[in-house]
């Protein structure tokens, strides 16, 4: 059993050594291609965000806040997240943007996520243009606050906690990650190709092949010379 494992390891090493140039070229080519796409072809995507807190309505501020009230407003945040992503809010925001972006694209670029165990709702928008990402967030938040008061007047008090900031760096593409993934994909692919080529190739080309496949000793080798 130990002999078979040793032989397999020798085969593995032999193939990797024999096809090392193929492995290096394919791996570097995949990594280089990913780098070119990430740095020069794929347009960067920017993200802007705003946070909103849902609290007790102003009419009830004089009463003491109880634990049940906090739990209720935490649950309300989930409702407000649905409102923020609703067609009503998206249509209102789209109208305010005056055709700068269509409603389907707006829906895909905007996300509303309630923060776990808090009364905070985070709204994010992504765009190829950082200025447009900020503009989208500002308009969507305005539409959300307005529509929430109209369709859910008995809900909590909505306050903007953090306004959208101009994004300095893109969130996509993740250049280093893309290149790392391409490196490992290229490495695995080249190793797989090497094994496939090796087992499809039954020709004998070197003295190592004679000893390996025919189990015969190599008595002598004709040296290469100039013709």
XYZ file of C-alpha atoms in Angstrom:
227
model
C 0.000 0.000 0.000
C 2.847 2.343 0.917
C 4.533 1.542 -2.419
C 1.414 2.515 -4.388
C 1.129 5.835 -2.554
C 4.832 6.559 -3.168
C 4.432 5.721 -6.850
C 1.410 8.010 -7.150
C 3.321 10.860 -5.551
C 6.226 10.257 -7.926
C 3.844 10.316 -10.874
C 2.306 13.521 -9.619
C 5.697 15.179 -9.209
C 6.873 13.907 -12.599
C 3.853 15.335 -14.434
C 4.066 18.701 -12.663
C 7.766 18.948 -13.447
C 7.279 17.911 -17.063
C 4.407 20.350 -17.658
C 5.687 23.155 -15.459
C 5.898 25.680 -18.302
C 2.284 25.021 -19.279
C 1.187 25.439 -15.656
C 3.128 28.685 -15.257
C 1.885 30.165 -18.552
C -1.793 29.284 -17.999
C -1.762 30.491 -14.381
C -0.086 33.783 -15.251
C -2.370 34.279 -18.259
C -5.506 33.842 -16.127
C -4.177 36.172 -13.425
C -3.129 38.782 -15.985
C -6.494 38.597 -17.762
C -8.330 39.098 -14.462
C -6.092 42.060 -13.665
C -6.703 43.677 -17.057
C -10.466 43.223 -16.745
C -10.543 44.475 -13.143
C -8.314 47.514 -13.666
C -9.100 48.618 -17.211
C -12.316 47.090 -18.582
C -14.853 46.687 -15.759
C -16.234 50.070 -14.778
C -16.031 50.746 -11.024
C -19.251 50.763 -9.014
C -19.715 53.280 -6.211
C -22.023 52.977 -3.221
C -23.672 55.654 -1.094
C -25.790 55.009 1.980
C -28.009 56.736 4.510
C -29.286 55.496 7.865
C -32.722 56.164 9.302
C -33.884 55.612 12.869
C -37.451 54.741 13.772
C -38.576 55.983 17.185
C -41.606 56.884 19.229
C -43.974 59.409 17.629
C -43.554 62.946 18.941
C -47.060 62.896 20.414
C -46.002 60.032 22.705
C -42.573 61.355 23.678
C -43.763 62.421 27.154
C -44.634 58.845 28.102
C -41.892 56.540 29.332
C -40.310 54.240 26.801
C -40.862 50.615 27.748
C -39.043 47.493 26.580
C -42.097 46.433 24.599
C -42.023 49.783 22.798
C -38.413 49.216 21.745
C -39.272 45.749 20.456
C -42.254 47.138 18.584
C -40.180 49.789 16.810
C -37.500 47.228 15.961
C -40.207 45.208 14.234
C -41.503 48.369 12.571
C -38.115 48.813 10.900
C -38.797 45.661 8.857
C -42.071 47.186 7.674
C -40.329 50.416 6.738
C -37.692 48.441 4.798
C -40.493 47.022 2.642
C -41.935 50.502 2.153
C -38.521 51.883 1.144
C -38.185 49.229 -1.576
C -41.807 49.492 -2.723
C -42.914 50.479 -6.220
C -44.578 53.578 -4.770
C -41.325 54.937 -3.359
C -39.333 53.921 -6.445
C -41.798 55.613 -8.798
C -41.783 58.791 -6.707
C -37.970 58.820 -6.632
C -37.772 58.110 -10.358
C -40.012 61.093 -11.091
C -37.840 63.355 -8.930
C -34.726 62.157 -10.761
C -36.378 63.360 -13.987
C -35.432 60.438 -16.198
C -31.815 60.178 -15.046
C -32.466 56.500 -14.331
C -35.339 54.169 -15.229
C -37.400 52.537 -12.503
C -36.161 48.981 -13.142
C -32.546 50.075 -12.874
C -33.421 52.068 -9.755
C -34.961 49.007 -8.095
C -31.828 46.960 -8.775
C -29.464 49.646 -7.504
C -31.276 50.431 -4.218
C -31.436 48.176 -1.149
C -33.099 48.794 2.218
C -31.805 46.661 5.088
C -32.965 46.733 8.730
C -30.053 46.463 11.154
C -30.445 43.488 13.496
C -31.752 44.256 17.000
C -31.865 48.005 16.353
C -34.354 50.635 15.284
C -32.112 51.590 12.371
C -32.781 51.169 8.664
C -29.910 51.452 6.173
C -30.632 52.407 2.577
C -27.885 51.928 -0.026
C -27.591 52.814 -3.697
C -24.982 51.736 -6.235
C -24.021 53.497 -9.443
C -21.133 53.796 -11.880
C -21.128 57.521 -11.084
C -20.387 58.400 -7.422
C -22.306 61.666 -7.712
C -25.346 59.839 -9.042
C -25.167 57.311 -6.189
C -25.427 60.150 -3.658
C -28.203 61.818 -5.641
C -30.177 58.569 -5.808
C -29.932 58.054 -2.047
C -31.025 61.603 -1.260
C -34.042 61.361 -3.557
C -35.031 57.866 -2.389
C -34.824 58.902 1.279
C -36.985 61.959 0.609
C -39.540 59.834 -1.225
C -39.447 57.219 1.527
C -40.081 59.707 4.339
C -42.899 61.340 2.388
C -44.609 58.102 1.347
C -44.220 56.530 4.807
C -46.087 59.428 6.406
C -48.831 59.056 3.814
C -49.346 55.280 3.757
C -48.425 54.533 7.392
C -49.309 57.596 9.501
C -49.720 55.533 12.685
C -46.135 54.244 12.551
C -43.099 55.528 14.390
C -41.231 58.797 14.057
C -38.700 58.661 11.211
C -35.462 60.613 11.522
C -32.473 60.659 9.175
C -29.474 59.733 11.328
C -26.663 59.737 8.733
C -26.953 61.469 5.386
C -25.293 60.124 2.251
C -21.584 60.885 1.914
C -19.681 61.147 -1.353
C -17.965 57.748 -1.865
C -14.198 58.030 -2.268
C -13.542 54.444 -3.336
C -15.544 52.009 -5.471
C -17.022 48.868 -3.905
C -16.671 46.901 -7.150
C -14.739 45.325 -8.724
C -12.705 43.757 -5.940
C -9.485 43.764 -7.921
C -7.189 41.820 -5.600
C -9.865 39.206 -4.907
C -10.570 38.774 -8.625
C -6.887 38.243 -9.365
C -6.491 35.805 -6.464
C -9.473 33.760 -7.655
C -8.155 33.814 -11.237
C -4.741 32.646 -9.993
C -6.182 29.593 -8.241
C -8.582 28.834 -11.101
C -5.713 29.058 -13.590
C -3.519 26.887 -11.387
C -6.173 24.189 -10.977
C -7.090 24.295 -14.673
C -3.475 24.048 -15.819
C -2.785 21.122 -13.491
C -5.898 19.373 -14.800
C -4.860 19.991 -18.400
C -1.372 18.706 -17.618
C -2.710 15.416 -16.279
C -5.091 15.059 -19.215
C -2.317 15.640 -21.753
C -0.009 13.266 -19.925
C -2.441 10.373 -19.861
C -3.468 10.958 -23.487
C 0.160 10.973 -24.629
C 1.504 7.410 -24.959
C 4.681 8.298 -26.875
C 8.158 7.886 -25.405
C 10.345 10.950 -25.761
C 13.020 10.832 -23.069
C 15.194 8.353 -21.212
C 13.023 8.987 -18.151
C 10.013 7.753 -20.148
C 11.862 4.514 -21.016
C 12.677 3.793 -17.399
C 9.224 4.834 -16.277
C 6.982 3.078 -18.808
C 9.074 0.103 -20.017
C 10.798 -0.607 -16.716
C 14.085 -1.034 -18.600
C 17.452 0.425 -17.685
C 18.907 3.111 -19.933
C 22.325 1.870 -21.091
C 23.386 4.952 -22.997
C 22.216 8.234 -24.438
C 23.201 9.707 -27.802
C 24.273 13.275 -27.098
C 22.705 16.106 -29.025
C 25.002 17.622 -31.578
C 24.998 20.246 -34.247
C 24.193 19.145 -37.810
